[in-house]
């Protein structure tokens, strides 16, 4: 029996190698005018070609070579017919091997689920060539006021590849972050707090500006896509995101902003202020999840980035005010917690919408696993945020009512509400 299973797996692996298909792509044909895009998610160098009839002549276009994590698109002119797609890969020690072909007699607007081409090997992550939803977008771009040369330079695409190729960096940074937090707390135990008022003001104001600009750039992009193609394309079709250099820059910058925001914790520790466990674990959790899912999310990344940029604007604005030495009523801190809960609810709703699109067999340019990871992250943070909101506001209100009749109730000076 064991020999039979061994031979079965040996044959499967041998066939797997001989077929020279270890690279997974996602390709979709577009209604004319539109494009055909192939994404390389397997790690081997590939090239794809498109042939079509246009104006009584047969034309051929090639994508050029592209490697892991790179998207390539070929524009199809208006009126193109008899579209033929061919994808090839470079195999070790061999010439180019054709791994996918598909013909379209005329322009297509949507391909049903039963037309998808699946190829499952030992691991379910290997999916070969899915013919997906067509984009009819004409690639006009939204207008971003006062866009800088840096934003328009296309560096956002490079930042995205940096994240994709260096995902382990987040785990290294996270480990160093945790070690430094506890080490600094121990080191500061018998020392006076540092006077970092000016630096704290500059730090919080800088992050307030970054999040404000990020939100303004992202909202222009998302409103534009919603107006042109609707909600589905805004979360599931990354065509316009690859073209909009400004929005791509700010969505690609987001993972690096999560690293910068870790500095908040060190400011708290060095000034010997109360550091809630929820605070530093939330920073760490957000960093790891962002760097894990970001390279595989496209359009959805714009939405999640928008939500977080928006949520952080009042947080860093009020932090700047507090750094100036201005005392704020507790209702502002409570408002921030309510905003945090609203952010988590919005994230869960967005993940649920993506799940719906996937399970109803509609094209969505993301994976089930990554959306699941993000959903778990949002649900976890919602539970913690809701608990903290209750602890800071509802429970405190009850204690205040009790104090009016009993002044002997002790106050926990280390509780979150005392450190607000």
GROMACS .gro file of C-alpha atoms in nm:
model
  420
    1UNK     CA    1   0.000   0.000   0.000
    2UNK     CA    2   0.283   0.238   0.091
    3UNK     CA    3   0.463   0.150  -0.233
    4UNK     CA    4   0.150   0.235  -0.428
    5UNK     CA    5   0.121   0.579  -0.263
    6UNK     CA    6   0.493   0.637  -0.312
    7UNK     CA    7   0.467   0.556  -0.683
    8UNK     CA    8   0.159   0.777  -0.710
    9UNK     CA    9   0.333   1.079  -0.560
   10UNK     CA   10   0.651   1.008  -0.756
   11UNK     CA   11   0.450   1.000  -1.079
   12UNK     CA   12   0.264   1.316  -0.982
   13UNK     CA   13   0.585   1.503  -0.903
   14UNK     CA   14   0.749   1.375  -1.221
   15UNK     CA   15   0.449   1.485  -1.427
   16UNK     CA   16   0.454   1.815  -1.245
   17UNK     CA   17   0.813   1.877  -1.354
   18UNK     CA   18   0.768   1.751  -1.708
   19UNK     CA   19   0.467   1.970  -1.760
   20UNK     CA   20   0.689   2.268  -1.673
   21UNK     CA   21   0.401   2.436  -1.499
   22UNK     CA   22   0.510   2.552  -1.157
   23UNK     CA   23   0.424   2.913  -1.225
   24UNK     CA   24   0.077   3.044  -1.155
   25UNK     CA   25  -0.071   3.331  -1.348
   26UNK     CA   26  -0.396   3.518  -1.362
   27UNK     CA   27  -0.492   3.637  -1.708
   28UNK     CA   28  -0.801   3.808  -1.833
   29UNK     CA   29  -0.918   3.933  -2.168
   30UNK     CA   30  -1.075   4.274  -2.195
   31UNK     CA   31  -1.360   4.406  -2.398
   32UNK     CA   32  -1.234   4.624  -2.677
   33UNK     CA   33  -1.115   4.883  -2.603
   34UNK     CA   34  -0.942   4.739  -2.300
   35UNK     CA   35  -0.650   4.518  -2.216
   36UNK     CA   36  -0.537   4.167  -2.143
   37UNK     CA   37  -0.333   4.132  -1.828
   38UNK     CA   38  -0.119   3.850  -1.693
   39UNK     CA   39   0.019   3.843  -1.341
   40UNK     CA   40   0.320   3.628  -1.258
   41UNK     CA   41   0.280   3.482  -0.909
   42UNK     CA   42   0.497   3.177  -0.950
   43UNK     CA   43   0.855   3.294  -0.966
   44UNK     CA   44   0.963   3.196  -1.317
   45UNK     CA   45   1.027   3.439  -1.599
   46UNK     CA   46   0.736   3.456  -1.841
   47UNK     CA   47   0.619   3.636  -2.153
   48UNK     CA   48   0.277   3.659  -2.314
   49UNK     CA   49   0.159   3.754  -2.660
   50UNK     CA   50  -0.171   3.865  -2.802
   51UNK     CA   51  -0.278   3.830  -3.164
   52UNK     CA   52  -0.596   3.985  -3.305
   53UNK     CA   53  -0.762   4.109  -3.621
   54UNK     CA   54  -0.798   4.484  -3.647
   55UNK     CA   55  -0.892   4.693  -3.947
   56UNK     CA   56  -0.863   4.398  -4.183
   57UNK     CA   57  -0.509   4.323  -4.068
   58UNK     CA   58  -0.366   4.071  -3.824
   59UNK     CA   59  -0.166   4.231  -3.544
   60UNK     CA   60   0.056   4.084  -3.275
   61UNK     CA   61   0.175   4.240  -2.950
   62UNK     CA   62   0.413   4.110  -2.684
   63UNK     CA   63   0.441   4.194  -2.315
   64UNK     CA   64   0.813   4.143  -2.283
   65UNK     CA   65   0.965   3.933  -2.005
   66UNK     CA   66   0.832   3.968  -1.653
   67UNK     CA   67   0.906   3.790  -1.327
   68UNK     CA   68   0.753   3.716  -0.989
   69UNK     CA   69   0.507   3.975  -0.863
   70UNK     CA   70   0.499   4.171  -1.188
   71UNK     CA   71   0.187   4.249  -1.388
   72UNK     CA   72   0.199   4.295  -1.763
   73UNK     CA   73  -0.087   4.430  -1.972
   74UNK     CA   74  -0.136   4.460  -2.347
   75UNK     CA   75  -0.386   4.715  -2.472
   76UNK     CA   76  -0.642   4.593  -2.723
   77UNK     CA   77  -0.767   4.860  -2.969
   78UNK     CA   78  -1.131   4.932  -3.033
   79UNK     CA   79  -1.282   4.691  -3.286
   80UNK     CA   80  -1.033   4.408  -3.229
   81UNK     CA   81  -1.167   4.060  -3.313
   82UNK     CA   82  -1.045   3.700  -3.305
   83UNK     CA   83  -0.828   3.767  -3.002
   84UNK     CA   84  -0.572   3.494  -2.925
   85UNK     CA   85  -0.374   3.490  -2.599
   86UNK     CA   86  -0.056   3.288  -2.554
   87UNK     CA   87   0.153   3.271  -2.236
   88UNK     CA   88   0.499   3.116  -2.219
   89UNK     CA   89   0.748   3.062  -1.939
   90UNK     CA   90   1.120   2.999  -1.918
   91UNK     CA   91   1.191   2.657  -1.771
   92UNK     CA   92   1.525   2.563  -1.616
   93UNK     CA   93   1.758   2.441  -1.891
   94UNK     CA   94   1.487   2.455  -2.154
   95UNK     CA   95   1.346   2.689  -2.410
   96UNK     CA   96   1.020   2.876  -2.366
   97UNK     CA   97   0.729   2.648  -2.289
   98UNK     CA   98   0.371   2.738  -2.376
   99UNK     CA   99   0.159   2.704  -2.066
  100UNK     CA  100  -0.164   2.871  -2.170
  101UNK     CA  101  -0.358   2.964  -2.481
  102UNK     CA  102  -0.706   3.107  -2.517
  103UNK     CA  103  -0.907   3.240  -2.810
  104UNK     CA  104  -1.189   3.493  -2.812
  105UNK     CA  105  -1.390   3.531  -3.130
  106UNK     CA  106  -1.523   3.870  -3.025
  107UNK     CA  107  -1.512   4.117  -2.738
  108UNK     CA  108  -1.619   3.966  -2.407
  109UNK     CA  109  -1.753   4.151  -2.107
  110UNK     CA  110  -1.766   3.870  -1.853
  111UNK     CA  111  -1.651   3.510  -1.833
  112UNK     CA  112  -1.851   3.263  -1.627
  113UNK     CA  113  -1.699   3.058  -1.347
  114UNK     CA  114  -1.713   2.732  -1.543
  115UNK     CA  115  -1.477   2.883  -1.800
  116UNK     CA  116  -1.201   2.927  -1.545
  117UNK     CA  117  -0.895   2.712  -1.599
  118UNK     CA  118  -0.776   2.557  -1.276
  119UNK     CA  119  -0.464   2.357  -1.222
  120UNK     CA  120  -0.414   2.212  -0.875
  121UNK     CA  121  -0.092   2.043  -0.770
  122UNK     CA  122   0.025   1.923  -0.430
  123UNK     CA  123  -0.067   2.262  -0.285
  124UNK     CA  124  -0.389   2.443  -0.366
  125UNK     CA  125  -0.207   2.775  -0.415
  126UNK     CA  126  -0.106   2.673  -0.767
  127UNK     CA  127  -0.386   2.801  -0.987
  128UNK     CA  128  -0.324   2.823  -1.358
  129UNK     CA  129  -0.464   3.101  -1.573
  130UNK     CA  130  -0.799   3.225  -1.467
  131UNK     CA  131  -0.996   3.399  -1.739
  132UNK     CA  132  -1.149   3.675  -1.536
  133UNK     CA  133  -1.384   3.970  -1.552
  134UNK     CA  134  -1.323   4.220  -1.827
  135UNK     CA  135  -1.248   4.585  -1.765
  136UNK     CA  136  -1.401   4.840  -2.002
  137UNK     CA  137  -1.217   5.128  -1.838
  138UNK     CA  138  -1.059   5.366  -2.085
  139UNK     CA  139  -0.770   5.446  -1.848
  140UNK     CA  140  -0.848   5.813  -1.801
  141UNK     CA  141  -0.694   5.919  -1.471
  142UNK     CA  142  -0.827   6.129  -1.182
  143UNK     CA  143  -0.687   6.476  -1.130
  144UNK     CA  144  -0.477   6.511  -0.814
  145UNK     CA  145  -0.426   6.879  -0.721
  146UNK     CA  146  -0.069   6.983  -0.644
  147UNK     CA  147   0.076   6.640  -0.727
  148UNK     CA  148   0.454   6.639  -0.686
  149UNK     CA  149   0.715   6.496  -0.919
  150UNK     CA  150   0.787   6.225  -0.663
  151UNK     CA  151   0.424   6.109  -0.665
  152UNK     CA  152   0.408   6.113  -1.044
  153UNK     CA  153   0.746   5.945  -1.097
  154UNK     CA  154   0.615   5.590  -1.063
  155UNK     CA  155   0.821   5.520  -0.751
  156UNK     CA  156   0.507   5.374  -0.594
  157UNK     CA  157   0.546   5.066  -0.812
  158UNK     CA  158   0.904   5.025  -0.693
  159UNK     CA  159   0.793   5.056  -0.330
  160UNK     CA  160   0.535   4.786  -0.388
  161UNK     CA  161   0.800   4.548  -0.520
  162UNK     CA  162   1.025   4.629  -0.223
  163UNK     CA  163   0.748   4.517   0.012
  164UNK     CA  164   0.683   4.205  -0.196
  165UNK     CA  165   1.049   4.102  -0.200
  166UNK     CA  166   1.120   4.186   0.166
  167UNK     CA  167   0.820   4.058   0.360
  168UNK     CA  168   1.049   3.905   0.623
  169UNK     CA  169   1.166   4.257   0.704
  170UNK     CA  170   0.839   4.318   0.889
  171UNK     CA  171   0.901   4.020   1.120
  172UNK     CA  172   1.256   4.138   1.189
  173UNK     CA  173   1.136   4.491   1.264
  174UNK     CA  174   0.855   4.350   1.479
  175UNK     CA  175   1.095   4.139   1.684
  176UNK     CA  176   1.334   4.431   1.736
  177UNK     CA  177   1.035   4.650   1.828
  178UNK     CA  178   0.915   4.416   2.104
  179UNK     CA  179   1.267   4.368   2.245
  180UNK     CA  180   1.330   4.744   2.250
  181UNK     CA  181   0.996   4.823   2.413
  182UNK     CA  182   1.057   4.593   2.710
  183UNK     CA  183   1.428   4.678   2.730
  184UNK     CA  184   1.357   5.051   2.736
  185UNK     CA  185   1.086   5.008   3.000
  186UNK     CA  186   1.337   4.826   3.222
  187UNK     CA  187   1.607   5.083   3.151
  188UNK     CA  188   1.375   5.374   3.231
  189UNK     CA  189   1.247   5.225   3.556
  190UNK     CA  190   1.491   5.417   3.778
  191UNK     CA  191   1.544   5.715   3.548
  192UNK     CA  192   1.365   6.043   3.508
  193UNK     CA  193   1.146   6.083   3.198
  194UNK     CA  194   1.305   6.250   2.900
  195UNK     CA  195   1.182   6.597   2.806
  196UNK     CA  196   1.076   6.540   2.446
  197UNK     CA  197   0.802   6.799   2.412
  198UNK     CA  198   0.936   6.967   2.097
  199UNK     CA  199   1.022   6.636   1.932
  200UNK     CA  200   0.683   6.492   2.028
  201UNK     CA  201   0.502   6.791   1.875
  202UNK     CA  202   0.701   6.760   1.552
  203UNK     CA  203   0.654   6.382   1.539
  204UNK     CA  204   0.278   6.384   1.585
  205UNK     CA  205   0.229   6.678   1.351
  206UNK     CA  206   0.440   6.505   1.084
  207UNK     CA  207   0.225   6.190   1.101
  208UNK     CA  208  -0.090   6.405   1.102
  209UNK     CA  209   0.025   6.568   0.776
  210UNK     CA  210   0.124   6.234   0.619
  211UNK     CA  211  -0.212   6.074   0.699
  212UNK     CA  212  -0.403   6.381   0.583
  213UNK     CA  213  -0.227   6.390   0.245
  214UNK     CA  214  -0.260   6.013   0.210
  215UNK     CA  215  -0.634   6.033   0.274
  216UNK     CA  216  -0.682   6.322   0.029
  217UNK     CA  217  -0.496   6.136  -0.246
  218UNK     CA  218  -0.679   5.809  -0.187
  219UNK     CA  219  -1.028   5.959  -0.165
  220UNK     CA  220  -0.982   6.135  -0.502
  221UNK     CA  221  -0.882   5.804  -0.658
  222UNK     CA  222  -1.161   5.595  -0.505
  223UNK     CA  223  -1.437   5.848  -0.579
  224UNK     CA  224  -1.315   5.858  -0.939
  225UNK     CA  225  -1.328   5.478  -0.976
  226UNK     CA  226  -1.669   5.461  -0.804
  227UNK     CA  227  -1.805   5.718  -1.046
  228UNK     CA  228  -1.659   5.549  -1.356
  229UNK     CA  229  -1.699   5.177  -1.285
  230UNK     CA  230  -1.874   5.136  -0.950
  231UNK     CA  231  -1.796   4.962  -0.623
  232UNK     CA  232  -1.705   4.623  -0.769
  233UNK     CA  233  -1.418   4.757  -0.974
  234UNK     CA  234  -1.304   4.981  -0.689
  235UNK     CA  235  -1.229   4.676  -0.473
  236UNK     CA  236  -1.161   4.406  -0.731
  237UNK     CA  237  -1.005   4.551  -1.045
  238UNK     CA  238  -0.652   4.686  -1.024
  239UNK     CA  239  -0.624   4.819  -1.380
  240UNK     CA  240  -0.673   5.182  -1.285
  241UNK     CA  241  -0.460   5.148  -0.971
  242UNK     CA  242  -0.156   5.050  -1.175
  243UNK     CA  243  -0.212   5.354  -1.397
  244UNK     CA  244  -0.280   5.614  -1.126
  245UNK     CA  245   0.077   5.682  -1.012
  246UNK     CA  246  -0.026   5.920  -0.733
  247UNK     CA  247  -0.269   5.680  -0.566
  248UNK     CA  248  -0.025   5.392  -0.616
  249UNK     CA  249   0.247   5.595  -0.443
  250UNK     CA  250   0.036   5.653  -0.132
  251UNK     CA  251  -0.098   5.299  -0.114
  252UNK     CA  252   0.256   5.163  -0.157
  253UNK     CA  253   0.388   5.404   0.106
  254UNK     CA  254   0.138   5.276   0.361
  255UNK     CA  255   0.340   4.968   0.480
  256UNK     CA  256   0.639   5.193   0.545
  257UNK     CA  257   0.420   5.435   0.739
  258UNK     CA  258   0.330   5.144   0.969
  259UNK     CA  259   0.700   5.105   1.049
  260UNK     CA  260   0.739   5.478   1.117
  261UNK     CA  261   0.437   5.476   1.350
  262UNK     CA  262   0.617   5.233   1.581
  263UNK     CA  263   0.804   5.539   1.705
  264UNK     CA  264   0.491   5.643   1.896
  265UNK     CA  265   0.556   5.365   2.146
  266UNK     CA  266   0.913   5.473   2.214
  267UNK     CA  267   0.799   5.830   2.280
  268UNK     CA  268   0.557   5.698   2.542
  269UNK     CA  269   0.821   5.479   2.708
  270UNK     CA  270   1.094   5.747   2.711
  271UNK     CA  271   0.853   5.997   2.867
  272UNK     CA  272   0.745   5.732   3.122
  273UNK     CA  273   0.380   5.759   3.033
  274UNK     CA  274   0.142   5.469   3.079
  275UNK     CA  275   0.177   5.217   2.794
  276UNK     CA  276  -0.134   5.004   2.752
  277UNK     CA  277  -0.076   4.650   2.626
  278UNK     CA  278  -0.340   4.709   2.360
  279UNK     CA  279  -0.137   5.001   2.226
  280UNK     CA  280   0.191   4.829   2.143
  281UNK     CA  281   0.030   4.498   2.041
  282UNK     CA  282  -0.201   4.687   1.805
  283UNK     CA  283   0.100   4.854   1.640
  284UNK     CA  284   0.279   4.519   1.606
  285UNK     CA  285  -0.029   4.338   1.477
  286UNK     CA  286  -0.099   4.609   1.219
  287UNK     CA  287   0.261   4.601   1.096
  288UNK     CA  288   0.272   4.224   1.044
  289UNK     CA  289  -0.071   4.196   0.883
  290UNK     CA  290  -0.005   4.491   0.650
  291UNK     CA  291   0.325   4.353   0.523
  292UNK     CA  292   0.175   4.005   0.486
  293UNK     CA  293  -0.130   4.096   0.279
  294UNK     CA  294  -0.020   4.412   0.101
  295UNK     CA  295   0.171   4.262  -0.195
  296UNK     CA  296  -0.130   4.048  -0.287
  297UNK     CA  297  -0.400   4.311  -0.249
  298UNK     CA  298  -0.450   4.559  -0.528
  299UNK     CA  299  -0.772   4.759  -0.549
  300UNK     CA  300  -0.875   4.652  -0.201
  301UNK     CA  301  -0.551   4.800  -0.070
  302UNK     CA  302  -0.675   5.143  -0.174
  303UNK     CA  303  -0.984   5.104   0.043
  304UNK     CA  304  -0.805   4.970   0.349
  305UNK     CA  305  -0.540   5.239   0.318
  306UNK     CA  306  -0.811   5.504   0.290
  307UNK     CA  307  -0.983   5.380   0.608
  308UNK     CA  308  -0.662   5.380   0.810
  309UNK     CA  309  -0.538   5.715   0.680
  310UNK     CA  310  -0.877   5.866   0.766
  311UNK     CA  311  -0.886   5.710   1.113
  312UNK     CA  312  -0.536   5.833   1.198
  313UNK     CA  313  -0.601   6.197   1.107
  314UNK     CA  314  -0.789   6.285   1.432
  315UNK     CA  315  -0.561   6.057   1.635
  316UNK     CA  316  -0.244   6.243   1.542
  317UNK     CA  317  -0.416   6.581   1.543
  318UNK     CA  318  -0.526   6.536   1.905
  319UNK     CA  319  -0.185   6.388   1.990
  320UNK     CA  320  -0.026   6.707   1.855
  321UNK     CA  321  -0.259   6.919   2.068
  322UNK     CA  322  -0.175   6.714   2.378
  323UNK     CA  323   0.197   6.746   2.302
  324UNK     CA  324   0.154   7.125   2.317
  325UNK     CA  325   0.045   7.083   2.679
  326UNK     CA  326  -0.322   7.156   2.613
  327UNK     CA  327  -0.548   6.939   2.825
  328UNK     CA  328  -0.847   6.799   2.639
  329UNK     CA  329  -1.176   6.680   2.788
  330UNK     CA  330  -1.207   6.305   2.816
  331UNK     CA  331  -1.488   6.304   2.560
  332UNK     CA  332  -1.228   6.352   2.286
  333UNK     CA  333  -1.048   6.032   2.387
  334UNK     CA  334  -1.380   5.853   2.396
  335UNK     CA  335  -1.459   5.987   2.051
  336UNK     CA  336  -1.131   5.843   1.922
  337UNK     CA  337  -1.222   5.501   2.060
  338UNK     CA  338  -1.564   5.519   1.895
  339UNK     CA  339  -1.389   5.614   1.571
  340UNK     CA  340  -1.158   5.314   1.612
  341UNK     CA  341  -1.455   5.081   1.657
  342UNK     CA  342  -1.618   5.235   1.348
  343UNK     CA  343  -1.298   5.176   1.153
  344UNK     CA  344  -1.299   4.806   1.248
  345UNK     CA  345  -1.666   4.769   1.155
  346UNK     CA  346  -1.598   4.933   0.817
  347UNK     CA  347  -1.305   4.698   0.757
  348UNK     CA  348  -1.517   4.393   0.839
  349UNK     CA  349  -1.790   4.517   0.605
  350UNK     CA  350  -1.535   4.560   0.326
  351UNK     CA  351  -1.391   4.211   0.381
  352UNK     CA  352  -1.745   4.070   0.383
  353UNK     CA  353  -1.819   4.240   0.050
  354UNK     CA  354  -1.506   4.083  -0.101
  355UNK     CA  355  -1.605   3.741   0.036
  356UNK     CA  356  -1.947   3.784  -0.125
  357UNK     CA  357  -1.793   3.866  -0.463
  358UNK     CA  358  -1.560   3.566  -0.443
  359UNK     CA  359  -1.825   3.317  -0.331
  360UNK     CA  360  -2.074   3.436  -0.594
  361UNK     CA  361  -1.809   3.363  -0.860
  362UNK     CA  362  -1.748   3.723  -0.954
  363UNK     CA  363  -1.398   3.832  -1.044
  364UNK     CA  364  -1.205   3.986  -0.758
  365UNK     CA  365  -0.834   4.051  -0.782
  366UNK     CA  366  -0.737   3.912  -0.444
  367UNK     CA  367  -0.710   3.574  -0.275
  368UNK     CA  368  -0.947   3.407  -0.033
  369UNK     CA  369  -0.665   3.343   0.216
  370UNK     CA  370  -0.548   3.703   0.231
  371UNK     CA  371  -0.901   3.833   0.274
  372UNK     CA  372  -0.955   3.578   0.552
  373UNK     CA  373  -0.637   3.691   0.731
  374UNK     CA  374  -0.750   4.052   0.710
  375UNK     CA  375  -1.099   3.963   0.833
  376UNK     CA  376  -0.951   3.785   1.137
  377UNK     CA  377  -0.733   4.089   1.206
  378UNK     CA  378  -1.028   4.328   1.192
  379UNK     CA  379  -1.252   4.107   1.406
  380UNK     CA  380  -0.977   4.070   1.667
  381UNK     CA  381  -0.915   4.445   1.679
  382UNK     CA  382  -1.289   4.513   1.694
  383UNK     CA  383  -1.324   4.294   2.002
  384UNK     CA  384  -1.029   4.462   2.172
  385UNK     CA  385  -1.142   4.812   2.074
  386UNK     CA  386  -1.498   4.749   2.190
  387UNK     CA  387  -1.371   4.616   2.522
  388UNK     CA  388  -1.143   4.916   2.567
  389UNK     CA  389  -1.428   5.154   2.478
  390UNK     CA  390  -1.643   4.993   2.745
  391UNK     CA  391  -1.357   5.007   2.994
  392UNK     CA  392  -1.287   5.375   2.927
  393UNK     CA  393  -1.641   5.507   2.893
  394UNK     CA  394  -1.931   5.287   2.997
  395UNK     CA  395  -1.762   5.135   3.302
  396UNK     CA  396  -1.621   5.471   3.406
  397UNK     CA  397  -1.965   5.630   3.383
  398UNK     CA  398  -2.106   5.363   3.612
  399UNK     CA  399  -1.822   5.418   3.859
  400UNK     CA  400  -1.889   5.794   3.856
  401UNK     CA  401  -2.253   5.730   3.944
  402UNK     CA  402  -2.146   5.502   4.227
  403UNK     CA  403  -1.897   5.760   4.358
  404UNK     CA  404  -2.179   6.006   4.415
  405UNK     CA  405  -2.308   5.772   4.686
  406UNK     CA  406  -1.985   5.604   4.792
  407UNK     CA  407  -1.662   5.807   4.803
  408UNK     CA  408  -1.455   5.512   4.928
  409UNK     CA  409  -1.429   5.336   4.590
  410UNK     CA  410  -1.058   5.321   4.494
  411UNK     CA  411  -0.934   5.459   4.161
  412UNK     CA  412  -0.696   5.254   3.947
  413UNK     CA  413  -0.432   5.504   3.834
  414UNK     CA  414  -0.289   5.257   3.586
  415UNK     CA  415  -0.615   5.207   3.400
  416UNK     CA  416  -0.645   5.336   3.046
  417UNK     CA  417  -0.896   5.602   3.141
  418UNK     CA  418  -0.652   5.753   3.392
  419UNK     CA  419  -0.383   5.778   3.126
  420UNK     CA  420  -0.596   5.937   2.856
   0.00000   0.00000   0.00000
